[in-house]
PDB file of C-alpha atoms (C1' of nucleotides) in Angstrom:
ATOM      1  CA  MET A   1    -166.357  62.891   4.937  1.00 94.00           C
ATOM      2  CA  ARG A   2    -168.967  62.299   2.049  1.00 97.00           C
ATOM      3  CA  LEU A   3    -169.912  58.412   2.000  1.00 98.00           C
ATOM      4  CA  ALA A   4    -168.956  56.884  -1.224  1.00 98.00           C
ATOM      5  CA  SER A   5    -170.564  54.513  -3.660  1.00 97.00           C
ATOM      6  CA  ASP A   6    -169.307  51.569  -2.006  1.00 97.00           C
ATOM      7  CA  PHE A   7    -171.069  52.535   1.048  1.00 98.00           C
ATOM      8  CA  TYR A   8    -174.306  52.196  -0.564  1.00 97.00           C
ATOM      9  CA  GLN A   9    -173.740  49.367  -2.899  1.00 97.00           C
ATOM     10  CA  ARG A  10    -174.105  46.701  -0.353  1.00 97.00           C
ATOM     11  CA  PRO A  11    -176.725  44.477   1.179  1.00 97.00           C
ATOM     12  CA  THR A  12    -179.772  46.683   2.090  1.00 96.00           C
ATOM     13  CA  ILE A  13    -179.993  45.693   5.703  1.00 96.00           C
ATOM     14  CA  ALA A  14    -176.197  46.524   6.265  1.00 97.00           C
ATOM     15  CA  VAL A  15    -176.903  49.818   4.714  1.00 97.00           C
ATOM     16  CA  ALA A  16    -179.697  50.788   6.719  1.00 96.00           C
ATOM     17  CA  GLU A  17    -178.155  49.845  10.056  1.00 95.00           C
ATOM     18  CA  ASN A  18    -175.190  51.641   9.173  1.00 97.00           C
ATOM     19  CA  LEU A  19    -177.159  54.798   8.215  1.00 97.00           C
ATOM     20  CA  LEU A  20    -177.867  55.308  11.652  1.00 96.00           C
ATOM     21  CA  VAL A  21    -176.132  58.445  13.302  1.00 96.00           C
ATOM     22  CA  LYS A  22    -174.685  59.573   9.827  1.00 97.00           C
ATOM     23  CA  LEU A  23    -175.123  62.985   8.954  1.00 97.00           C
ATOM     24  CA  LEU A  24    -177.776  63.900   5.888  1.00 97.00           C
ATOM     25  CA  VAL A  25    -176.681  67.274   4.575  1.00 97.00           C
ATOM     26  CA  ARG A  26    -178.333  69.558   2.183  1.00 97.00           C
ATOM     27  CA  GLN A  27    -176.756  72.581   0.644  1.00 96.00           C
ATOM     28  CA  LEU A  28    -179.405  75.198  -0.350  1.00 95.00           C
ATOM     29  CA  GLU A  29    -179.166  77.244  -3.344  1.00 93.00           C
ATOM     30  CA  ASP A  30    -178.292  80.534  -1.554  1.00 95.00           C
ATOM     31  CA  GLY A  31    -175.325  78.487   0.438  1.00 96.00           C
ATOM     32  CA  THR A  32    -177.258  77.576   3.601  1.00 96.00           C
ATOM     33  CA  ARG A  33    -176.299  74.452   5.303  1.00 97.00           C
ATOM     34  CA  LEU A  34    -178.917  72.150   6.435  1.00 96.00           C
ATOM     35  CA  SER A  35    -178.089  68.864   8.118  1.00 96.00           C
ATOM     36  CA  GLY A  36    -179.208  66.376  10.731  1.00 95.00           C
ATOM     37  CA  LEU A  37    -178.337  63.081  12.312  1.00 95.00           C
ATOM     38  CA  ILE A  38    -180.195  60.191  10.945  1.00 96.00           C
ATOM     39  CA  VAL A  39    -182.038  58.286  13.799  1.00 95.00           C
ATOM     40  CA  GLU A  40    -184.649  56.339  11.988  1.00 95.00           C
ATOM     41  CA  VAL A  41    -184.608  54.144   8.997  1.00 95.00           C
ATOM     42  CA  GLU A  42    -186.469  51.408   7.365  1.00 95.00           C
ATOM     43  CA  ALA A  43    -185.143  48.797   4.438  1.00 95.00           C
ATOM     44  CA  TYR A  44    -187.343  47.963   1.514  1.00 95.00           C
ATOM     45  CA  LEU A  45    -185.825  44.813  -0.130  1.00 94.00           C
ATOM     46  CA  SER A  46    -185.883  43.506  -3.535  1.00 93.00           C
ATOM     47  CA  ASP A  47    -187.037  40.069  -3.096  1.00 91.00           C
ATOM     48  CA  GLY A  48    -190.128  38.743  -1.114  1.00 89.00           C
ATOM     49  CA  ASP A  49    -190.895  42.155   0.460  1.00 91.00           C
ATOM     50  CA  PRO A  50    -194.635  43.010  -0.638  1.00 89.00           C
ATOM     51  CA  ALA A  51    -194.377  46.436   1.111  1.00 90.00           C
ATOM     52  CA  SER A  52    -191.552  47.369  -1.076  1.00 93.00           C
ATOM     53  CA  HIS A  53    -192.376  49.515  -4.089  1.00 93.00           C
ATOM     54  CA  SER A  54    -190.258  47.344  -6.349  1.00 93.00           C
ATOM     55  CA  PHE A  55    -192.062  44.427  -5.326  1.00 90.00           C
ATOM     56  CA  ARG A  56    -193.929  44.032  -8.726  1.00 88.00           C
ATOM     57  CA  GLY A  57    -191.008  44.646 -10.792  1.00 90.00           C
ATOM     58  CA  LEU A  58    -189.545  47.766 -12.541  1.00 91.00           C
ATOM     59  CA  GLY A  59    -192.406  49.951 -13.514  1.00 88.00           C
ATOM     60  CA  ARG A  60    -192.835  53.840 -14.384  1.00 87.00           C
ATOM     61  CA  LYS A  61    -193.384  54.917 -11.118  1.00 91.00           C
ATOM     62  CA  ASN A  62    -190.411  53.038  -9.373  1.00 93.00           C
ATOM     63  CA  ALA A  63    -187.729  52.923 -11.953  1.00 93.00           C
ATOM     64  CA  THR A  64    -185.471  55.196  -9.753  1.00 95.00           C
ATOM     65  CA  MET A  65    -185.189  52.444  -7.223  1.00 95.00           C
ATOM     66  CA  PHE A  66    -183.623  50.380  -9.750  1.00 95.00           C
ATOM     67  CA  GLN A  67    -180.894  52.697 -10.533  1.00 95.00           C
ATOM     68  CA  SER A  68    -177.120  52.936  -9.192  1.00 96.00           C
ATOM     69  CA  ALA A  69    -176.549  52.788  -5.265  1.00 97.00           C
ATOM     70  CA  GLY A  70    -176.611  55.936  -3.826  1.00 97.00           C
ATOM     71  CA  THR A  71    -179.131  57.417  -6.012  1.00 96.00           C
ATOM     72  CA  LEU A  72    -181.846  59.179  -4.230  1.00 96.00           C
ATOM     73  CA  TYR A  73    -185.390  57.644  -4.918  1.00 96.00           C
ATOM     74  CA  VAL A  74    -187.992  60.414  -4.171  1.00 95.00           C
ATOM     75  CA  TYR A  75    -191.751  59.454  -4.084  1.00 94.00           C
ATOM     76  CA  PRO A  76    -195.007  61.687  -3.898  1.00 93.00           C
ATOM     77  CA  ILE A  77    -197.223  60.760  -0.957  1.00 92.00           C
ATOM     78  CA  HIS A  78    -200.377  62.838   0.122  1.00 89.00           C
ATOM     79  CA  ALA A  79    -199.030  65.986  -1.731  1.00 86.00           C
ATOM     80  CA  LYS A  80    -195.736  65.566   0.140  1.00 90.00           C
ATOM     81  CA  PHE A  81    -192.686  63.478  -0.455  1.00 93.00           C
ATOM     82  CA  CYS A  82    -190.414  60.705   1.282  1.00 95.00           C
ATOM     83  CA  MET A  83    -186.830  60.195   0.450  1.00 96.00           C
ATOM     84  CA  ASN A  84    -184.957  56.681  -0.005  1.00 96.00           C
ATOM     85  CA  VAL A  85    -181.276  55.807  -0.694  1.00 97.00           C
ATOM     86  CA  VAL A  86    -180.857  52.975  -3.489  1.00 97.00           C
ATOM     87  CA  THR A  87    -178.866  50.246  -2.261  1.00 97.00           C
ATOM     88  CA  GLU A  88    -177.230  47.251  -3.907  1.00 96.00           C
ATOM     89  CA  PRO A  89    -175.992  46.759  -7.533  1.00 96.00           C
ATOM     90  CA  GLU A  90    -178.003  48.746 -10.063  1.00 95.00           C
ATOM     91  CA  GLY A  91    -181.057  46.905 -11.548  1.00 94.00           C
ATOM     92  CA  ILE A  92    -181.785  45.103  -8.114  1.00 95.00           C
ATOM     93  CA  GLY A  93    -184.571  47.463  -6.851  1.00 94.00           C
ATOM     94  CA  ALA A  94    -184.082  48.048  -3.271  1.00 95.00           C
ATOM     95  CA  ALA A  95    -183.753  50.948  -0.940  1.00 96.00           C
ATOM     96  CA  VAL A  96    -183.590  52.563   2.659  1.00 97.00           C
ATOM     97  CA  LEU A  97    -186.244  55.001   3.452  1.00 96.00           C
ATOM     98  CA  ILE A  98    -184.896  57.861   5.842  1.00 96.00           C
ATOM     99  CA  ARG A  99    -187.700  58.402   8.322  1.00 95.00           C
ATOM    100  CA  ALA A 100    -186.356  61.004  10.674  1.00 95.00           C
ATOM    101  CA  ILE A 101    -183.129  63.048  11.571  1.00 95.00           C
ATOM    102  CA  GLU A 102    -182.162  65.164  14.598  1.00 94.00           C
ATOM    103  CA  PRO A 103    -181.524  68.739  13.396  1.00 94.00           C
ATOM    104  CA  VAL A 104    -177.876  69.829  13.587  1.00 94.00           C
ATOM    105  CA  ASP A 105    -177.241  73.080  11.163  1.00 95.00           C
ATOM    106  CA  GLY A 106    -179.908  75.371   9.772  1.00 95.00           C
ATOM    107  CA  ILE A 107    -182.612  74.553  12.301  1.00 93.00           C
ATOM    108  CA  ASP A 108    -184.218  77.990  12.000  1.00 91.00           C
ATOM    109  CA  ARG A 109    -184.439  77.608   8.000  1.00 92.00           C
ATOM    110  CA  MET A 110    -185.743  74.034   8.454  1.00 92.00           C
ATOM    111  CA  ARG A 111    -188.644  75.644  10.987  1.00 90.00           C
ATOM    112  CA  ALA A 112    -189.322  78.193   8.292  1.00 89.00           C
ATOM    113  CA  LEU A 113    -189.578  75.511   5.450  1.00 90.00           C
ATOM    114  CA  ARG A 114    -192.087  73.511   7.758  1.00 88.00           C
ATOM    115  CA  GLY A 115    -194.184  76.226   8.136  1.00 81.00           C
ATOM    116  CA  ASN A 116    -193.274  76.915  11.764  1.00 72.00           C
ATOM    117  CA  SER A 117    -194.616  73.607  12.792  1.00 74.00           C
ATOM    118  CA  LEU A 118    -193.233  71.931  15.926  1.00 75.00           C
ATOM    119  CA  SER A 119    -192.350  68.855  14.496  1.00 84.00           C
ATOM    120  CA  LEU A 120    -189.350  69.421  12.178  1.00 87.00           C
ATOM    121  CA  THR A 121    -187.957  66.359  11.291  1.00 92.00           C
ATOM    122  CA  THR A 122    -189.781  63.584  12.874  1.00 93.00           C
ATOM    123  CA  GLY A 123    -191.283  61.435   9.985  1.00 92.00           C
ATOM    124  CA  PRO A 124    -190.212  61.038   6.254  1.00 94.00           C
ATOM    125  CA  ALA A 125    -192.494  63.641   4.800  1.00 93.00           C
ATOM    126  CA  ARG A 126    -191.971  66.132   7.441  1.00 93.00           C
ATOM    127  CA  LEU A 127    -187.971  65.834   7.070  1.00 94.00           C
ATOM    128  CA  CYS A 128    -187.948  65.891   3.302  1.00 94.00           C
ATOM    129  CA  GLN A 129    -190.182  69.131   3.559  1.00 92.00           C
ATOM    130  CA  ALA A 130    -187.635  70.715   6.351  1.00 93.00           C
ATOM    131  CA  MET A 131    -184.829  69.694   4.161  1.00 95.00           C
ATOM    132  CA  ALA A 132    -186.410  71.268   1.052  1.00 94.00           C
ATOM    133  CA  VAL A 133    -186.405  67.829  -0.879  1.00 95.00           C
ATOM    134  CA  ASP A 134    -188.980  67.630  -3.424  1.00 93.00           C
ATOM    135  CA  ARG A 135    -189.806  65.494  -6.635  1.00 93.00           C
ATOM    136  CA  ALA A 136    -186.797  67.484  -8.255  1.00 93.00           C
ATOM    137  CA  PHE A 137    -184.584  65.573  -6.201  1.00 95.00           C
ATOM    138  CA  ASP A 138    -185.466  62.004  -7.640  1.00 95.00           C
ATOM    139  CA  GLY A 139    -182.631  60.355  -9.285  1.00 95.00           C
ATOM    140  CA  GLU A 140    -180.098  62.943  -7.423  1.00 96.00           C
ATOM    141  CA  ASN A 141    -176.689  61.044  -6.561  1.00 96.00           C
ATOM    142  CA  LEU A 142    -175.778  61.328  -2.892  1.00 97.00           C
ATOM    143  CA  VAL A 143    -172.124  60.042  -4.217  1.00 97.00           C
ATOM    144  CA  ASP A 144    -171.572  63.310  -6.414  1.00 96.00           C
ATOM    145  CA  SER A 145    -174.334  65.820  -5.856  1.00 96.00           C
ATOM    146  CA  GLN A 146    -173.738  69.658  -4.852  1.00 96.00           C
ATOM    147  CA  ARG A 147    -177.030  69.832  -3.057  1.00 95.00           C
ATOM    148  CA  ILE A 148    -177.558  66.795  -0.992  1.00 97.00           C
ATOM    149  CA  TRP A 149    -175.268  64.238   0.427  1.00 97.00           C
ATOM    150  CA  ILE A 150    -174.554  61.942   3.451  1.00 98.00           C
ATOM    151  CA  GLU A 151    -171.439  62.540   5.980  1.00 97.00           C
ATOM    152  CA  GLU A 152    -169.590  60.294   8.203  1.00 96.00           C
ATOM    153  CA  THR A 153    -169.521  61.175  11.832  1.00 94.00           C
ATOM    154  CA  SER A 154    -167.021  61.070  14.334  1.00 89.00           C
ATOM    155  CA  PRO A 155    -168.311  58.794  17.321  1.00 82.00           C
ATOM    156  CA  GLU A 156    -166.536  61.178  19.807  1.00 82.00           C
ATOM    157  CA  LYS A 157    -168.729  64.280  18.711  1.00 79.00           C
ATOM    158  CA  HIS A 158    -172.098  62.677  20.033  1.00 81.00           C
ATOM    159  CA  ALA A 159    -173.090  60.656  22.902  1.00 83.00           C
ATOM    160  CA  PRO A 160    -172.963  56.876  23.149  1.00 89.00           C
ATOM    161  CA  TRP A 161    -176.609  55.603  21.531  1.00 91.00           C
ATOM    162  CA  VAL A 162    -178.058  51.992  21.223  1.00 91.00           C
ATOM    163  CA  SER A 163    -179.779  50.897  17.886  1.00 93.00           C
ATOM    164  CA  ARG A 164    -183.235  48.989  18.199  1.00 92.00           C
ATOM    165  CA  THR A 165    -185.208  47.271  15.575  1.00 92.00           C
ATOM    166  CA  SER A 166    -188.958  46.856  15.065  1.00 90.00           C
ATOM    167  CA  SER A 167    -191.824  46.483  12.327  1.00 89.00           C
ATOM    168  CA  ARG A 168    -191.988  49.206   9.793  1.00 90.00           C
ATOM    169  CA  ILE A 169    -194.580  51.915  10.129  1.00 89.00           C
ATOM    170  CA  GLY A 170    -197.583  52.399   7.934  1.00 85.00           C
ATOM    171  CA  ILE A 171    -197.562  49.400   5.838  1.00 87.00           C
ATOM    172  CA  SER A 172    -200.136  47.058   5.045  1.00 82.00           C
ATOM    173  CA  GLN A 173    -198.095  43.967   4.053  1.00 84.00           C
ATOM    174  CA  GLY A 174    -194.840  42.484   5.115  1.00 85.00           C
ATOM    175  CA  GLN A 175    -195.725  43.793   8.761  1.00 84.00           C
ATOM    176  CA  GLU A 176    -193.926  40.631  10.293  1.00 86.00           C
ATOM    177  CA  LYS A 177    -190.517  41.897   9.126  1.00 89.00           C
ATOM    178  CA  GLN A 178    -188.155  43.576  11.442  1.00 91.00           C
ATOM    179  CA  LEU A 179    -186.491  46.074   9.051  1.00 93.00           C
ATOM    180  CA  ARG A 180    -186.809  49.324  10.887  1.00 93.00           C
ATOM    181  CA  TRP A 181    -183.753  50.728  12.952  1.00 94.00           C
ATOM    182  CA  PHE A 182    -183.713  53.759  15.067  1.00 94.00           C
ATOM    183  CA  VAL A 183    -181.693  55.305  17.872  1.00 93.00           C
ATOM    184  CA  ASP A 184    -183.137  54.356  21.003  1.00 91.00           C
ATOM    185  CA  GLY A 185    -184.998  57.038  23.227  1.00 89.00           C
ATOM    186  CA  ASN A 186    -184.225  59.722  20.422  1.00 91.00           C
ATOM    187  CA  ARG A 187    -186.776  62.344  20.928  1.00 90.00           C
ATOM    188  CA  PHE A 188    -186.884  62.776  16.975  1.00 92.00           C
ATOM    189  CA  VAL A 189    -187.926  59.109  16.066  1.00 92.00           C
ATOM    190  CA  SER A 190    -191.359  58.722  15.017  1.00 82.00           C
ATOM    191  CA  GLY A 191    -194.157  56.180  16.326  1.00 69.00           C
ATOM    192  CA  CYS A 192    -194.616  54.496  19.395  1.00 54.00           C
ATOM    193  CA  ALA A 193    -192.103  51.894  18.703  1.00 47.00           C
ATOM    194  CA  ARG A 194    -189.647  54.448  20.399  1.00 42.00           C
ATOM    195  CA  ASP A 195    -191.112  52.881  23.378  1.00 40.00           C
ATOM    196  CA  HIS A 196    -191.622  49.450  22.895  1.00 37.00           C
ATOM    197  CA  SER A 197    -189.652  48.299  19.993  1.00 41.00           C
ATOM    198  CA  ASN A 198    -192.285  45.641  19.029  1.00 36.00           C
ATOM    199  CA  GLY A 199    -191.236  43.445  21.747  1.00 33.00           C
ATOM    200  CA  ARG A 200    -188.514  41.894  19.868  1.00 31.00           C
ATOM    201  CA  GLY A 201    -186.160  44.821  19.558  1.00 33.00           C
ATOM    202  CA  GLN A 202    -182.467  43.915  19.715  1.00 35.00           C
ATOM    203  CA  SER A 203    -179.706  46.133  21.070  1.00 36.00           C
ATOM    204  CA  LEU A 204    -177.112  45.930  18.807  1.00 38.00           C
ATOM    205  CA  VAL A 205    -174.674  48.614  20.148  1.00 37.00           C
TER     206      VAL A 205
ATOM    207  C1'  DC B   1    -210.485  65.153  21.919  1.00 53.19           C
ATOM    208  C1'  DA B   2    -209.009  67.730  17.644  1.00 53.19           C
ATOM    209  C1'  DC B   3    -205.562  67.609  14.220  1.00 53.19           C
ATOM    210  C1'  DG B   4    -201.875  66.232  11.337  1.00 53.19           C
ATOM    211  C1'  DC B   5    -199.502  62.597   8.973  1.00 53.19           C
ATOM    212  C1'  DG B   6    -198.743  58.804   5.834  1.00 53.19           C
ATOM    213  C1'  DA B   7    -194.270  52.915   1.544  1.00 53.19           C
ATOM    214  C1'  DT B   8    -199.663  53.190  -3.062  1.00 53.19           C
ATOM    215  C1'  DT B   9    -203.328  53.390  -5.966  1.00 53.19           C
ATOM    216  C1'  DG B  10    -206.210  54.718  -9.663  1.00 53.19           C
ATOM    217  C1'  DC B  11    -207.302  58.022 -12.723  1.00 53.19           C
ATOM    218  C1'  DC B  12    -206.564  61.785 -16.080  1.00 53.19           C
ATOM    219  C1'  DT B  13    -203.998  63.556 -19.758  1.00 53.19           C
TER     220       DT B  13
ATOM    221  C1'  DG C   1    -195.839  61.356 -16.234  1.00 53.19           C
ATOM    222  C1'  DG C   2    -198.599  63.879 -12.734  1.00 53.19           C
ATOM    223  C1'  DC C   3    -201.994  64.535  -9.597  1.00 53.19           C
ATOM    224  C1'  DA C   4    -205.124  63.412  -5.766  1.00 53.19           C
ATOM    225  C1'  DA C   5    -206.466  61.015  -2.426  1.00 53.19           C
ATOM    226  C1'  DT C   6    -208.721  57.526   2.973  1.00 53.19           C
ATOM    227  C1'  DC C   7    -208.868  56.817   7.379  1.00 53.19           C
ATOM    228  C1'  DG C   8    -206.437  54.690  11.346  1.00 53.19           C
ATOM    229  C1'  DC C   9    -203.170  56.209  14.620  1.00 53.19           C
ATOM    230  C1'  DG C  10    -200.047  59.112  17.580  1.00 53.19           C
ATOM    231  C1'  DT C  11    -199.254  63.713  18.977  1.00 53.19           C
ATOM    232  C1'  DG C  12    -200.136  67.749  21.151  1.00 53.19           C
ATOM    233  C1'  DC C  13    -203.627  71.232  22.656  1.00 53.19           C
TER     234       DC C  13
END
DNA sequence: CACGCGATTGCCT
DNA sequence: GGCAATCGCGTGC
């Protein structure tokens, strides 16, 4: 079942934690269904978070981040793209970056979209490429889009898992904040923190 | 040990 | 609004 607006319109940290092991679904124009379990996310807050694109207030390049909860904020980076889910009430400016998924449906198609590269969906730019998400999806709303959305998953359908936290990856400011969540031991999680969890990781369940 | 990747900024239009 | 980009680090060859 698709996640509704009230899921996204909550404190960003709660949304980030709860996005783990939800199913990200992309319906291609030809009807092909691509999907994957979210196994790594990062939170970018509206207040006191220098790593967040919203840190300096609403500008021409981050306006989507201030739209309603559930809106997809896609930003360009090094000729590729990363996708975020907008959280909190409209106008706040906070989001959750989806950094990795474990492929479920349409793996062959994802591989083709990735240019047959081995790393399919590990890393935010890679998973965008594998899910055929580009700038045209900036502003798309996961609550009612026919092209992309996030579904609830049944706990009995996948093995028990443990959530861990760590510092965010690839940022120059706000490194002390523990705003990254990932599924412990999952092979699709990016970065070394899969192994050490920054020494202060917490088992949440 | 080579290669690919990537939470931002500046510049051009 | 759109595009191009640097270099440190993890991955995999």
